Amino acid sequence: MTQTQLYLISPLDVGGEFPARLERALAAGARRHGDLVTAFQFRVKGVDQHEAARLAAPLQAICAAHDVAFIVNDSVALAKRLKADGVHLGQDDGSPKDARAELGREAQIGVTCHASRHMAMEAGEAGADYVAFGAFFPSATKDVVKDRGGDAERPEPELLQWWSQLFEIPCVAIGGITPVNCKPLVEAGADFLAVSHAVWGGDEVAAIEAFAKVMRG
């Protein structure tokens, strides 16, 4: 069984001091275990592509220096413009098949599947590289919506176990995950824990250390 890794999601404000914070977080992950943080999702809202590209540039360079995948949230067009490592799609952001045609064979394409086994299997069949389940806990960044046939609003860890036993495609657990509550998700077989507020809401280095302690012992 592969070890669970961290997938960091940006706060909405990525200007100012944020690049320095990202550098500290990735350096802390590398110090603890070189493979602890494996991906970073660039998630900004309400800015045009030019401004988004300006904000992304230093963050993309930091990720590249640490060998961390730089994933763009929602926008295939922005991911293409930035030559990002991949894109994360919500249920209304288009199909993995179309994203693959735009971004190429090497792109990492993830899909939000809420608590739905059906959505996850559909995403896998359409060529997704990973599926994301959640929100597992109340979350400041992840809206929980019951749409298009979701099995339930809040998934249980058993969903991760079911997926990882049957499918090769990695699964991501998302939504309100902290060092305190993450252990059942790790034990259930989550390949990645997607975290945002738990890291950026306080001291990012201390948060990475706390996650590492639970995930790596």
PDB file of C-alpha atoms in Angstrom:
ATOM      1  CA  MET A   1       0.000   0.000   0.000  1.00  0.00           C
ATOM      2  CA  THR A   2       1.371   3.407  -0.997  1.00  0.00           C
ATOM      3  CA  GLN A   3       1.922   6.059   1.642  1.00  0.00           C
ATOM      4  CA  THR A   4      -0.553   8.922   1.815  1.00  0.00           C
ATOM      5  CA  GLN A   5       0.771  12.264   0.574  1.00  0.00           C
ATOM      6  CA  LEU A   6      -0.323  15.865   1.028  1.00  0.00           C
ATOM      7  CA  TYR A   7      -1.985  17.863  -1.740  1.00  0.00           C
ATOM      8  CA  LEU A   8      -1.923  21.542  -0.754  1.00  0.00           C
ATOM      9  CA  ILE A   9      -4.702  23.842  -1.960  1.00  0.00           C
ATOM     10  CA  SER A  10      -3.999  27.552  -2.051  1.00  0.00           C
ATOM     11  CA  PRO A  11      -6.001  30.109  -0.117  1.00  0.00           C
ATOM     12  CA  LEU A  12      -7.895  32.565  -2.335  1.00  0.00           C
ATOM     13  CA  ASP A  13      -5.332  35.281  -1.583  1.00  0.00           C
ATOM     14  CA  VAL A  14      -1.989  34.170  -3.012  1.00  0.00           C
ATOM     15  CA  GLY A  15      -0.319  37.573  -3.221  1.00  0.00           C
ATOM     16  CA  GLY A  16       1.835  39.374  -0.665  1.00  0.00           C
ATOM     17  CA  GLU A  17       3.617  36.986   1.673  1.00  0.00           C
ATOM     18  CA  PHE A  18       2.065  33.835   0.259  1.00  0.00           C
ATOM     19  CA  PRO A  19       4.957  32.750  -2.008  1.00  0.00           C
ATOM     20  CA  ALA A  20       7.285  32.800   1.019  1.00  0.00           C
ATOM     21  CA  ARG A  21       4.760  30.758   2.991  1.00  0.00           C
ATOM     22  CA  LEU A  22       4.501  28.195   0.194  1.00  0.00           C
ATOM     23  CA  GLU A  23       8.301  27.909   0.091  1.00  0.00           C
ATOM     24  CA  ARG A  24       8.400  27.287   3.858  1.00  0.00           C
ATOM     25  CA  ALA A  25       5.636  24.674   3.677  1.00  0.00           C
ATOM     26  CA  LEU A  26       7.265  22.740   0.837  1.00  0.00           C
ATOM     27  CA  ALA A  27      10.674  22.928   2.485  1.00  0.00           C
ATOM     28  CA  ALA A  28       9.159  21.587   5.723  1.00  0.00           C
ATOM     29  CA  GLY A  29       7.554  18.710   3.803  1.00  0.00           C
ATOM     30  CA  ALA A  30      10.871  17.872   2.165  1.00  0.00           C
ATOM     31  CA  ARG A  31      12.685  17.973   5.510  1.00  0.00           C
ATOM     32  CA  ARG A  32      10.255  15.570   7.148  1.00  0.00           C
ATOM     33  CA  HIS A  33       9.946  13.188   4.197  1.00  0.00           C
ATOM     34  CA  GLY A  34      10.909  14.134   0.655  1.00  0.00           C
ATOM     35  CA  ASP A  35       7.614  12.913  -0.746  1.00  0.00           C
ATOM     36  CA  LEU A  36       5.216  14.284   1.879  1.00  0.00           C
ATOM     37  CA  VAL A  37       3.854  17.130  -0.285  1.00  0.00           C
ATOM     38  CA  THR A  38       3.309  16.007  -3.856  1.00  0.00           C
ATOM     39  CA  ALA A  39       0.959  18.582  -5.399  1.00  0.00           C
ATOM     40  CA  PHE A  40      -0.216  22.180  -5.065  1.00  0.00           C
ATOM     41  CA  GLN A  41      -3.523  23.462  -6.423  1.00  0.00           C
ATOM     42  CA  PHE A  42      -3.690  27.083  -7.575  1.00  0.00           C
ATOM     43  CA  ARG A  43      -7.202  28.203  -6.652  1.00  0.00           C
ATOM     44  CA  VAL A  44      -8.096  31.857  -7.194  1.00  0.00           C
ATOM     45  CA  LYS A  45     -11.521  33.332  -7.895  1.00  0.00           C
ATOM     46  CA  GLY A  46     -12.700  36.514  -9.581  1.00  0.00           C
ATOM     47  CA  VAL A  47      -9.475  37.528 -11.338  1.00  0.00           C
ATOM     48  CA  ASP A  48      -8.831  37.604 -15.079  1.00  0.00           C
ATOM     49  CA  GLN A  49      -6.368  35.268 -16.755  1.00  0.00           C
ATOM     50  CA  HIS A  50      -3.640  37.913 -17.010  1.00  0.00           C
ATOM     51  CA  GLU A  51      -3.753  38.614 -13.264  1.00  0.00           C
ATOM     52  CA  ALA A  52      -4.024  34.904 -12.463  1.00  0.00           C
ATOM     53  CA  ALA A  53      -0.920  34.235 -14.572  1.00  0.00           C
ATOM     54  CA  ARG A  54       0.978  37.001 -12.745  1.00  0.00           C
ATOM     55  CA  LEU A  55       0.035  35.544  -9.353  1.00  0.00           C
ATOM     56  CA  ALA A  56       0.816  31.994 -10.465  1.00  0.00           C
ATOM     57  CA  ALA A  57       4.339  32.647 -11.793  1.00  0.00           C
ATOM     58  CA  PRO A  58       6.295  32.713  -8.483  1.00  0.00           C
ATOM     59  CA  LEU A  59       4.235  29.840  -7.043  1.00  0.00           C
ATOM     60  CA  GLN A  60       4.801  27.703 -10.116  1.00  0.00           C
ATOM     61  CA  ALA A  61       8.560  28.311  -9.869  1.00  0.00           C
ATOM     62  CA  ILE A  62       8.584  27.304  -6.181  1.00  0.00           C
ATOM     63  CA  CYS A  63       6.668  24.108  -6.942  1.00  0.00           C
ATOM     64  CA  ALA A  64       9.026  23.248  -9.798  1.00  0.00           C
ATOM     65  CA  ALA A  65      12.051  23.731  -7.532  1.00  0.00           C
ATOM     66  CA  HIS A  66      10.559  21.253  -5.038  1.00  0.00           C
ATOM     67  CA  ASP A  67       9.341  18.777  -7.679  1.00  0.00           C
ATOM     68  CA  VAL A  68       5.732  19.405  -6.614  1.00  0.00           C
ATOM     69  CA  ALA A  69       3.006  19.244  -9.277  1.00  0.00           C
ATOM     70  CA  PHE A  70       1.336  22.598 -10.010  1.00  0.00           C
ATOM     71  CA  ILE A  71      -2.384  22.010 -10.647  1.00  0.00           C
ATOM     72  CA  VAL A  72      -4.845  24.713 -11.732  1.00  0.00           C
ATOM     73  CA  ASN A  73      -8.346  24.665 -10.246  1.00  0.00           C
ATOM     74  CA  ASP A  74     -11.358  24.708 -12.610  1.00  0.00           C
ATOM     75  CA  SER A  75      -9.830  26.344 -15.708  1.00  0.00           C
ATOM     76  CA  VAL A  76      -8.448  24.261 -18.558  1.00  0.00           C
ATOM     77  CA  ALA A  77      -7.680  27.494 -20.451  1.00  0.00           C
ATOM     78  CA  LEU A  78      -5.559  28.861 -17.598  1.00  0.00           C
ATOM     79  CA  ALA A  79      -3.817  25.515 -17.117  1.00  0.00           C
ATOM     80  CA  LYS A  80      -2.934  25.543 -20.824  1.00  0.00           C
ATOM     81  CA  ARG A  81      -1.707  29.150 -20.699  1.00  0.00           C
ATOM     82  CA  LEU A  82       0.528  28.439 -17.696  1.00  0.00           C
ATOM     83  CA  LYS A  83       1.727  25.090 -19.066  1.00  0.00           C
ATOM     84  CA  ALA A  84       0.675  23.770 -15.653  1.00  0.00           C
ATOM     85  CA  ASP A  85       1.182  20.147 -14.668  1.00  0.00           C
ATOM     86  CA  GLY A  86      -2.559  19.610 -14.667  1.00  0.00           C
ATOM     87  CA  VAL A  87      -6.068  20.784 -13.893  1.00  0.00           C
ATOM     88  CA  HIS A  88      -8.668  19.934 -11.266  1.00  0.00           C
ATOM     89  CA  LEU A  89     -12.241  19.833 -12.568  1.00  0.00           C
ATOM     90  CA  GLY A  90     -15.480  20.256 -10.671  1.00  0.00           C
ATOM     91  CA  GLN A  91     -18.565  18.491 -11.986  1.00  0.00           C
ATOM     92  CA  ASP A  92     -19.460  21.588 -14.046  1.00  0.00           C
ATOM     93  CA  ASP A  93     -15.989  22.354 -15.426  1.00  0.00           C
ATOM     94  CA  GLY A  94     -16.023  20.065 -18.454  1.00  0.00           C
ATOM     95  CA  SER A  95     -14.972  16.479 -19.058  1.00  0.00           C
ATOM     96  CA  PRO A  96     -11.571  14.882 -18.429  1.00  0.00           C
ATOM     97  CA  LYS A  97     -11.644  13.729 -22.060  1.00  0.00           C
ATOM     98  CA  ASP A  98     -11.895  17.308 -23.371  1.00  0.00           C
ATOM     99  CA  ALA A  99      -9.269  18.514 -20.885  1.00  0.00           C
ATOM    100  CA  ARG A 100      -6.933  15.772 -22.080  1.00  0.00           C
ATOM    101  CA  ALA A 101      -7.400  16.870 -25.688  1.00  0.00           C
ATOM    102  CA  GLU A 102      -6.473  20.443 -24.698  1.00  0.00           C
ATOM    103  CA  LEU A 103      -3.641  19.755 -22.262  1.00  0.00           C
ATOM    104  CA  GLY A 104      -2.016  16.647 -23.699  1.00  0.00           C
ATOM    105  CA  ARG A 105      -1.154  13.166 -22.578  1.00  0.00           C
ATOM    106  CA  GLU A 106       1.142  14.154 -19.705  1.00  0.00           C
ATOM    107  CA  ALA A 107      -1.325  16.445 -17.905  1.00  0.00           C
ATOM    108  CA  GLN A 108      -2.635  15.334 -14.514  1.00  0.00           C
ATOM    109  CA  ILE A 109      -6.411  15.645 -14.537  1.00  0.00           C
ATOM    110  CA  GLY A 110      -8.447  15.339 -11.347  1.00  0.00           C
ATOM    111  CA  VAL A 111     -12.200  15.355 -10.868  1.00  0.00           C
ATOM    112  CA  THR A 112     -14.372  16.255  -7.875  1.00  0.00           C
ATOM    113  CA  CYS A 113     -16.738  13.359  -7.191  1.00  0.00           C
ATOM    114  CA  HIS A 114     -18.300  14.467  -3.871  1.00  0.00           C
ATOM    115  CA  ALA A 115     -19.557  11.242  -2.238  1.00  0.00           C
ATOM    116  CA  SER A 116     -20.564   9.490  -5.450  1.00  0.00           C
ATOM    117  CA  ARG A 117     -19.183   6.131  -6.532  1.00  0.00           C
ATOM    118  CA  HIS A 118     -20.949   6.597  -9.853  1.00  0.00           C
ATOM    119  CA  MET A 119     -19.288   9.966 -10.567  1.00  0.00           C
ATOM    120  CA  ALA A 120     -15.891   8.536  -9.646  1.00  0.00           C
ATOM    121  CA  MET A 121     -16.268   5.554 -11.977  1.00  0.00           C
ATOM    122  CA  GLU A 122     -17.453   7.867 -14.768  1.00  0.00           C
ATOM    123  CA  ALA A 123     -14.422  10.114 -14.200  1.00  0.00           C
ATOM    124  CA  GLY A 124     -12.089   7.122 -14.313  1.00  0.00           C
ATOM    125  CA  GLU A 125     -13.642   5.883 -17.536  1.00  0.00           C
ATOM    126  CA  ALA A 126     -13.250   9.382 -19.045  1.00  0.00           C
ATOM    127  CA  GLY A 127      -9.528   9.332 -18.328  1.00  0.00           C
ATOM    128  CA  ALA A 128      -9.118  11.126 -14.998  1.00  0.00           C
ATOM    129  CA  ASP A 129      -5.742  10.637 -13.294  1.00  0.00           C
ATOM    130  CA  TYR A 130      -7.272  10.950  -9.830  1.00  0.00           C
ATOM    131  CA  VAL A 131     -10.699  11.327  -8.211  1.00  0.00           C
ATOM    132  CA  ALA A 132     -11.448  13.536  -5.213  1.00  0.00           C
ATOM    133  CA  PHE A 133     -14.017  12.605  -2.581  1.00  0.00           C
ATOM    134  CA  GLY A 134     -15.376  15.026   0.023  1.00  0.00           C
ATOM    135  CA  ALA A 135     -16.034  17.079   1.953  1.00  0.00           C
ATOM    136  CA  PHE A 136     -15.302  14.600   4.736  1.00  0.00           C
ATOM    137  CA  PHE A 137     -15.581  17.299   7.421  1.00  0.00           C
ATOM    138  CA  PRO A 138     -17.087  20.804   7.576  1.00  0.00           C
ATOM    139  CA  SER A 139     -14.922  22.957   5.336  1.00  0.00           C
ATOM    140  CA  ALA A 140     -14.319  26.645   4.727  1.00  0.00           C
ATOM    141  CA  THR A 141     -13.245  26.052   1.120  1.00  0.00           C
ATOM    142  CA  LYS A 142     -15.200  23.016  -0.056  1.00  0.00           C
ATOM    143  CA  ASP A 143     -18.905  23.523  -0.672  1.00  0.00           C
ATOM    144  CA  VAL A 144     -20.835  20.341  -0.081  1.00  0.00           C
ATOM    145  CA  VAL A 145     -23.509  20.008  -2.714  1.00  0.00           C
ATOM    146  CA  LYS A 146     -25.688  17.067  -3.513  1.00  0.00           C
ATOM    147  CA  ASP A 147     -25.806  17.214  -7.276  1.00  0.00           C
ATOM    148  CA  ARG A 148     -26.169  14.894 -10.230  1.00  0.00           C
ATOM    149  CA  GLY A 149     -26.718  11.718  -8.320  1.00  0.00           C
ATOM    150  CA  GLY A 150     -24.336  12.033  -5.391  1.00  0.00           C
ATOM    151  CA  ASP A 151     -24.759   9.088  -3.029  1.00  0.00           C
ATOM    152  CA  ALA A 152     -24.634  11.261   0.078  1.00  0.00           C
ATOM    153  CA  GLU A 153     -23.599  14.738   1.074  1.00  0.00           C
ATOM    154  CA  ARG A 154     -20.758  13.701   3.348  1.00  0.00           C
ATOM    155  CA  PRO A 155     -18.765  10.587   2.499  1.00  0.00           C
ATOM    156  CA  GLU A 156     -17.463   8.120   5.055  1.00  0.00           C
ATOM    157  CA  PRO A 157     -13.873   6.801   5.094  1.00  0.00           C
ATOM    158  CA  GLU A 158     -15.228   3.458   3.813  1.00  0.00           C
ATOM    159  CA  LEU A 159     -15.657   5.116   0.410  1.00  0.00           C
ATOM    160  CA  LEU A 160     -11.874   5.542   0.169  1.00  0.00           C
ATOM    161  CA  GLN A 161     -11.364   1.939   1.194  1.00  0.00           C
ATOM    162  CA  TRP A 162     -13.829   0.705  -1.426  1.00  0.00           C
ATOM    163  CA  TRP A 163     -12.195   2.776  -4.160  1.00  0.00           C
ATOM    164  CA  SER A 164      -8.600   1.878  -3.332  1.00  0.00           C
ATOM    165  CA  GLN A 165      -9.386  -1.837  -3.203  1.00  0.00           C
ATOM    166  CA  LEU A 166     -11.086  -1.866  -6.622  1.00  0.00           C
ATOM    167  CA  PHE A 167      -9.348   0.762  -8.730  1.00  0.00           C
ATOM    168  CA  GLU A 168      -5.788   1.720  -9.655  1.00  0.00           C
ATOM    169  CA  ILE A 169      -6.592   5.429 -10.060  1.00  0.00           C
ATOM    170  CA  PRO A 170      -5.507   7.372  -6.932  1.00  0.00           C
ATOM    171  CA  CYS A 171      -8.108   8.949  -4.651  1.00  0.00           C
ATOM    172  CA  VAL A 172      -7.927  12.274  -2.871  1.00  0.00           C
ATOM    173  CA  ALA A 173      -9.758  13.035   0.368  1.00  0.00           C
ATOM    174  CA  ILE A 174     -10.811  16.667   0.712  1.00  0.00           C
ATOM    175  CA  GLY A 175     -12.754  18.955   3.019  1.00  0.00           C
ATOM    176  CA  GLY A 176     -11.954  20.188   6.510  1.00  0.00           C
ATOM    177  CA  ILE A 177      -9.045  17.779   6.993  1.00  0.00           C
ATOM    178  CA  THR A 178      -6.659  18.534   9.874  1.00  0.00           C
ATOM    179  CA  PRO A 179      -3.817  16.705  11.639  1.00  0.00           C
ATOM    180  CA  VAL A 180      -6.341  15.862  14.380  1.00  0.00           C
ATOM    181  CA  ASN A 181      -8.989  14.199  12.193  1.00  0.00           C
ATOM    182  CA  CYS A 182      -6.977  12.790   9.261  1.00  0.00           C
ATOM    183  CA  LYS A 183      -5.948   9.412  10.654  1.00  0.00           C
ATOM    184  CA  PRO A 184      -9.108   7.471   9.639  1.00  0.00           C
ATOM    185  CA  LEU A 185      -8.707   8.764   6.062  1.00  0.00           C
ATOM    186  CA  VAL A 186      -5.069   7.663   5.934  1.00  0.00           C
ATOM    187  CA  GLU A 187      -6.008   4.255   7.352  1.00  0.00           C
ATOM    188  CA  ALA A 188      -8.870   3.911   4.834  1.00  0.00           C
ATOM    189  CA  GLY A 189      -6.405   4.200   1.968  1.00  0.00           C
ATOM    190  CA  ALA A 190      -6.519   7.828   0.781  1.00  0.00           C
ATOM    191  CA  ASP A 191      -3.630   8.348  -1.628  1.00  0.00           C
ATOM    192  CA  PHE A 192      -3.686  12.097  -0.978  1.00  0.00           C
ATOM    193  CA  LEU A 193      -5.100  14.440   1.646  1.00  0.00           C
ATOM    194  CA  ALA A 194      -6.107  17.772   0.108  1.00  0.00           C
ATOM    195  CA  VAL A 195      -5.677  20.487   2.724  1.00  0.00           C
ATOM    196  CA  SER A 196      -5.952  24.253   2.737  1.00  0.00           C
ATOM    197  CA  HIS A 197      -7.101  26.056   5.889  1.00  0.00           C
ATOM    198  CA  ALA A 198      -5.383  23.515   8.159  1.00  0.00           C
ATOM    199  CA  VAL A 199      -2.061  24.715   6.726  1.00  0.00           C
ATOM    200  CA  TRP A 200      -2.624  28.341   5.712  1.00  0.00           C
ATOM    201  CA  GLY A 201      -4.882  29.249   8.644  1.00  0.00           C
ATOM    202  CA  GLY A 202      -1.917  29.262  11.041  1.00  0.00           C
ATOM    203  CA  ASP A 203       1.776  28.412  11.100  1.00  0.00           C
ATOM    204  CA  GLU A 204       2.327  26.454   7.884  1.00  0.00           C
ATOM    205  CA  VAL A 205       5.539  24.777   9.049  1.00  0.00           C
ATOM    206  CA  ALA A 206       3.959  23.577  12.300  1.00  0.00           C
ATOM    207  CA  ALA A 207       0.964  22.278  10.325  1.00  0.00           C
ATOM    208  CA  ILE A 208       3.154  20.304   7.898  1.00  0.00           C
ATOM    209  CA  GLU A 209       5.078  18.856  10.848  1.00  0.00           C
ATOM    210  CA  ALA A 210       1.805  17.860  12.542  1.00  0.00           C
ATOM    211  CA  PHE A 211       0.479  16.158   9.401  1.00  0.00           C
ATOM    212  CA  ALA A 212       3.799  14.348   8.932  1.00  0.00           C
ATOM    213  CA  LYS A 213       3.677  13.009  12.472  1.00  0.00           C
ATOM    214  CA  VAL A 214       0.285  11.377  11.854  1.00  0.00           C
ATOM    215  CA  MET A 215       0.946  10.279   8.274  1.00  0.00           C
ATOM    216  CA  ARG A 216       4.485   8.979   8.743  1.00  0.00           C
ATOM    217  CA  GLY A 217       4.651   8.317  12.468  1.00  0.00           C
TER     218      GLY A 217
END
